[in-house]
PDB file of C-alpha atoms in Angstrom:
ATOM      1  CA  MET A   1     107.046 125.136-109.371  1.00  0.00           C
ATOM      2  CA  ALA A   2     103.703 124.420-111.291  1.00  0.00           C
ATOM      3  CA  LYS A   3     103.822 127.951-112.109  1.00  0.00           C
ATOM      4  CA  ASP A   4     107.169 127.539-113.883  1.00  0.00           C
ATOM      5  CA  LYS A   5     106.206 124.330-116.124  1.00  0.00           C
ATOM      6  CA  ASP A   6     102.634 126.535-116.845  1.00  0.00           C
ATOM      7  CA  ARG A   7     104.782 129.292-117.832  1.00  0.00           C
ATOM      8  CA  ILE A   8     107.715 127.577-119.293  1.00  0.00           C
ATOM      9  CA  GLN A   9     105.407 124.962-121.500  1.00  0.00           C
ATOM     10  CA  LYS A  10     104.859 127.097-125.124  1.00  0.00           C
ATOM     11  CA  HIS A  11     102.017 126.653-127.438  1.00  0.00           C
ATOM     12  CA  VAL A  12     103.708 123.795-130.314  1.00  0.00           C
ATOM     13  CA  ASN A  13     101.756 123.598-133.239  1.00  0.00           C
ATOM     14  CA  ILE A  14     104.282 122.188-136.378  1.00  0.00           C
ATOM     15  CA  VAL A  15     101.756 121.712-139.468  1.00  0.00           C
ATOM     16  CA  ASN A  16     102.594 119.517-142.845  1.00  0.00           C
ATOM     17  CA  ARG A  17     101.785 122.525-145.435  1.00  0.00           C
ATOM     18  CA  ARG A  18     102.854 120.069-148.351  1.00  0.00           C
ATOM     19  CA  ALA A  19     100.160 117.734-147.676  1.00  0.00           C
ATOM     20  CA  SER A  20      97.075 119.019-148.001  1.00  0.00           C
ATOM     21  CA  PHE A  21      98.937 120.314-151.519  1.00  0.00           C
ATOM     22  CA  GLU A  22     100.106 116.607-152.938  1.00  0.00           C
ATOM     23  CA  TYR A  23      97.038 114.246-150.995  1.00  0.00           C
ATOM     24  CA  GLN A  24      93.216 114.759-150.549  1.00  0.00           C
ATOM     25  CA  PHE A  25      92.374 113.597-147.008  1.00  0.00           C
ATOM     26  CA  LEU A  26      89.579 111.554-146.315  1.00  0.00           C
ATOM     27  CA  ASP A  27      89.982 110.730-142.915  1.00  0.00           C
ATOM     28  CA  LYS A  28      91.818 112.139-139.659  1.00  0.00           C
ATOM     29  CA  TYR A  29      92.958 111.011-136.759  1.00  0.00           C
ATOM     30  CA  THR A  30      94.254 112.237-133.978  1.00  0.00           C
ATOM     31  CA  ALA A  31      97.479 109.016-132.291  1.00  0.00           C
ATOM     32  CA  GLY A  32     100.339 109.070-129.848  1.00  0.00           C
ATOM     33  CA  ILE A  33     103.341 108.393-130.275  1.00  0.00           C
ATOM     34  CA  MET A  34     106.020 107.095-128.671  1.00  0.00           C
ATOM     35  CA  LEU A  35     109.439 109.127-128.132  1.00  0.00           C
ATOM     36  CA  MET A  36     113.226 109.092-126.488  1.00  0.00           C
ATOM     37  CA  GLY A  37     114.013 111.898-124.011  1.00  0.00           C
ATOM     38  CA  THR A  38     115.457 113.917-125.890  1.00  0.00           C
ATOM     39  CA  GLU A  39     113.168 113.216-128.761  1.00  0.00           C
ATOM     40  CA  ILE A  40     109.752 115.418-127.188  1.00  0.00           C
ATOM     41  CA  LYS A  41     112.596 118.297-126.312  1.00  0.00           C
ATOM     42  CA  SER A  42     113.206 119.012-129.444  1.00  0.00           C
ATOM     43  CA  ILE A  43     109.592 119.044-130.446  1.00  0.00           C
ATOM     44  CA  ARG A  44     109.106 121.247-128.326  1.00  0.00           C
ATOM     45  CA  GLU A  45     111.889 123.307-129.700  1.00  0.00           C
ATOM     46  CA  GLY A  46     109.415 123.005-132.435  1.00  0.00           C
ATOM     47  CA  LYS A  47     112.085 120.763-134.656  1.00  0.00           C
ATOM     48  CA  VAL A  48     110.611 119.110-136.452  1.00  0.00           C
ATOM     49  CA  ASN A  49     109.891 117.840-140.336  1.00  0.00           C
ATOM     50  CA  MET A  50     107.499 116.032-141.333  1.00  0.00           C
ATOM     51  CA  GLN A  51     106.899 116.704-145.719  1.00  0.00           C
ATOM     52  CA  ASP A  52     108.498 113.303-146.381  1.00  0.00           C
ATOM     53  CA  GLY A  53     106.553 111.603-143.257  1.00  0.00           C
ATOM     54  CA  TYR A  54     104.236 108.904-144.234  1.00  0.00           C
ATOM     55  CA  CYS A  55     102.979 105.719-142.521  1.00  0.00           C
ATOM     56  CA  VAL A  56     102.920 101.740-142.682  1.00  0.00           C
ATOM     57  CA  PHE A  57     101.397  98.420-140.719  1.00  0.00           C
ATOM     58  CA  GLN A  58     104.338  96.100-139.444  1.00  0.00           C
ATOM     59  CA  LYS A  59     103.200  93.177-136.728  1.00  0.00           C
ATOM     60  CA  GLY A  60      99.959  94.985-137.120  1.00  0.00           C
ATOM     61  CA  GLU A  61     101.282  97.929-135.304  1.00  0.00           C
ATOM     62  CA  LEU A  62     101.307 101.467-136.791  1.00  0.00           C
ATOM     63  CA  TRP A  63     104.640 103.185-137.539  1.00  0.00           C
ATOM     64  CA  LEU A  64     105.240 106.418-138.485  1.00  0.00           C
ATOM     65  CA  HIS A  65     108.690 106.905-140.532  1.00  0.00           C
ATOM     66  CA  ASN A  66     111.027 109.597-142.696  1.00  0.00           C
ATOM     67  CA  MET A  67     110.067 111.942-139.518  1.00  0.00           C
ATOM     68  CA  HIS A  68     112.811 114.446-139.314  1.00  0.00           C
ATOM     69  CA  ILE A  69     113.343 115.674-135.817  1.00  0.00           C
ATOM     70  CA  SER A  70     116.303 117.723-135.294  1.00  0.00           C
ATOM     71  CA  THR A  71     118.721 116.158-131.977  1.00  0.00           C
ATOM     72  CA  TYR A  72     118.556 117.427-129.202  1.00  0.00           C
ATOM     73  CA  THR A  73     122.159 120.377-129.246  1.00  0.00           C
ATOM     74  CA  GLU A  74     121.838 120.046-125.048  1.00  0.00           C
ATOM     75  CA  GLY A  75     121.621 116.092-125.193  1.00  0.00           C
ATOM     76  CA  THR A  76     124.871 114.090-124.750  1.00  0.00           C
ATOM     77  CA  HIS A  77     125.861 111.052-126.465  1.00  0.00           C
ATOM     78  CA  TYR A  78     121.942 109.611-124.714  1.00  0.00           C
ATOM     79  CA  ASN A  79     120.582 112.069-127.420  1.00  0.00           C
ATOM     80  CA  HIS A  80     118.342 109.951-130.984  1.00  0.00           C
ATOM     81  CA  GLU A  81     118.996 109.156-134.229  1.00  0.00           C
ATOM     82  CA  PRO A  82     116.865 112.230-136.494  1.00  0.00           C
ATOM     83  CA  MET A  83     114.793 109.339-138.445  1.00  0.00           C
ATOM     84  CA  ARG A  84     113.744 106.448-136.728  1.00  0.00           C
ATOM     85  CA  ALA A  85     110.700 104.324-136.972  1.00  0.00           C
ATOM     86  CA  ARG A  86     108.090 106.140-134.263  1.00  0.00           C
ATOM     87  CA  LYS A  87     105.815 103.940-133.314  1.00  0.00           C
ATOM     88  CA  LEU A  88     102.227 105.641-133.457  1.00  0.00           C
ATOM     89  CA  LEU A  89      99.726 104.933-130.082  1.00  0.00           C
ATOM     90  CA  LEU A  90      96.254 104.748-131.467  1.00  0.00           C
ATOM     91  CA  ASN A  91      92.620 101.908-130.018  1.00  0.00           C
ATOM     92  CA  LYS A  92      92.191  98.851-132.242  1.00  0.00           C
ATOM     93  CA  ARG A  93      89.708 100.236-133.765  1.00  0.00           C
ATOM     94  CA  GLU A  94      91.064 103.007-135.639  1.00  0.00           C
ATOM     95  CA  LEU A  95      93.978 100.664-135.970  1.00  0.00           C
ATOM     96  CA  ALA A  96      91.331  98.388-137.858  1.00  0.00           C
ATOM     97  CA  LYS A  97      89.635 101.239-139.615  1.00  0.00           C
ATOM     98  CA  LEU A  98      93.156 102.826-140.969  1.00  0.00           C
ATOM     99  CA  GLU A  99      94.511  98.828-142.452  1.00  0.00           C
ATOM    100  CA  LYS A 100      91.092  98.528-144.151  1.00  0.00           C
ATOM    101  CA  GLY A 101      91.562 102.032-145.732  1.00  0.00           C
ATOM    102  CA  THR A 102      95.221 100.881-146.652  1.00  0.00           C
ATOM    103  CA  GLN A 103      94.687  97.830-148.412  1.00  0.00           C
ATOM    104  CA  GLU A 104      92.584 100.559-151.638  1.00  0.00           C
ATOM    105  CA  GLN A 105      94.780 101.364-154.439  1.00  0.00           C
ATOM    106  CA  GLY A 106      96.678 104.641-153.952  1.00  0.00           C
ATOM    107  CA  VAL A 107      95.234 105.181-150.436  1.00  0.00           C
ATOM    108  CA  THR A 108      98.855 105.984-148.024  1.00  0.00           C
ATOM    109  CA  ILE A 109      99.057 107.266-144.426  1.00  0.00           C
ATOM    110  CA  ILE A 110     100.710 110.894-143.464  1.00  0.00           C
ATOM    111  CA  PRO A 111     101.172 113.385-141.098  1.00  0.00           C
ATOM    112  CA  THR A 112      99.588 116.216-140.903  1.00  0.00           C
ATOM    113  CA  ARG A 113     100.466 118.433-137.224  1.00  0.00           C
ATOM    114  CA  VAL A 114     102.988 117.242-134.126  1.00  0.00           C
ATOM    115  CA  PHE A 115     101.190 119.473-131.416  1.00  0.00           C
ATOM    116  CA  ILE A 116     101.533 118.777-128.011  1.00  0.00           C
ATOM    117  CA  ASN A 117      98.527 118.774-125.748  1.00  0.00           C
ATOM    118  CA  ASP A 118      97.469 120.324-122.942  1.00  0.00           C
ATOM    119  CA  ARG A 119      98.651 117.361-120.218  1.00  0.00           C
ATOM    120  CA  GLY A 120     101.736 118.181-122.234  1.00  0.00           C
ATOM    121  CA  PHE A 121     102.073 114.662-124.198  1.00  0.00           C
ATOM    122  CA  ALA A 122     103.602 115.106-128.098  1.00  0.00           C
ATOM    123  CA  LYS A 123     100.105 114.029-130.555  1.00  0.00           C
ATOM    124  CA  VAL A 124     100.561 113.707-133.722  1.00  0.00           C
ATOM    125  CA  GLU A 125      97.288 114.238-135.991  1.00  0.00           C
ATOM    126  CA  ILE A 126      97.059 111.691-139.165  1.00  0.00           C
ATOM    127  CA  ALA A 127      95.201 111.498-142.268  1.00  0.00           C
ATOM    128  CA  LEU A 128      94.044 108.578-144.504  1.00  0.00           C
ATOM    129  CA  ALA A 129      94.874 110.298-147.558  1.00  0.00           C
ATOM    130  CA  ARG A 130      94.778 110.067-151.621  1.00  0.00           C
ATOM    131  CA  GLY A 131      97.255 111.821-154.002  1.00  0.00           C
ATOM    132  CA  LYS A 132      96.134 114.537-156.151  1.00  0.00           C
ATOM    133  CA  LYS A 133      95.955 114.603-159.653  1.00  0.00           C
ATOM    134  CA  LEU A 134      97.552 117.615-161.440  1.00  0.00           C
ATOM    135  CA  HIS A 135      94.612 119.077-162.627  1.00  0.00           C
ATOM    136  CA  ASP A 136      93.587 119.025-158.957  1.00  0.00           C
ATOM    137  CA  LYS A 137      96.522 121.108-157.182  1.00  0.00           C
ATOM    138  CA  ARG A 138      95.945 123.239-159.673  1.00  0.00           C
ATOM    139  CA  GLU A 139      91.749 123.715-159.477  1.00  0.00           C
ATOM    140  CA  ASP A 140      93.623 124.981-155.867  1.00  0.00           C
ATOM    141  CA  ILE A 141      95.698 127.017-156.377  1.00  0.00           C
ATOM    142  CA  LYS A 142      92.759 128.819-158.841  1.00  0.00           C
ATOM    143  CA  ALA A 143      90.833 129.001-155.403  1.00  0.00           C
ATOM    144  CA  LYS A 144      93.158 130.531-153.594  1.00  0.00           C
ATOM    145  CA  ASP A 145      93.769 133.265-156.015  1.00  0.00           C
ATOM    146  CA  VAL A 146      90.122 133.493-156.468  1.00  0.00           C
ATOM    147  CA  LYS A 147      90.075 133.277-152.989  1.00  0.00           C
ATOM    148  CA  ARG A 148      92.875 136.333-152.432  1.00  0.00           C
ATOM    149  CA  GLU A 149      91.473 138.257-155.005  1.00  0.00           C
ATOM    150  CA  MET A 150      88.177 138.561-153.300  1.00  0.00           C
ATOM    151  CA  ASP A 151      90.112 139.700-149.935  1.00  0.00           C
ATOM    152  CA  ARG A 152      92.068 142.838-151.530  1.00  0.00           C
ATOM    153  CA  SER A 153      88.947 143.788-152.700  1.00  0.00           C
ATOM    154  CA  GLY A 154      86.979 144.209-149.549  1.00  0.00           C
ATOM    155  CA  TYR A 155      84.286 141.352-150.641  1.00  0.00           C
TER     156      TYR A 155
END
């Protein structure tokens, strides 16, 4: 039985690539996420879109909004709502740090990665981030182009 479970469990690593282009990361945290049964099954299939996702504090708790987890194909009428708000699980010290960080102007909390850890739990990597200006994005593009050219030329 244990062998079957290990064989079935594949590596899930869903990255929000647009976030690194749009934001400058100040600090990163790994948080647990409260899910319904069909949501974890959809995550294991890799059916997650978090491009427009963001986190908000409500009554001292951190909630993840606008992360789309597709409905599970094998689910019945017990299937989950794809765009519902999901509670993130962090310890009090981390929550206090994040809440203090968001008080600053132009700083937000965004999801950067969803993955399944060794024990089979879904985790979300979130980042305290500041939006980039247009000239910062241009510099990033220029640096990527230079790196790509260096790799091509063999240096």
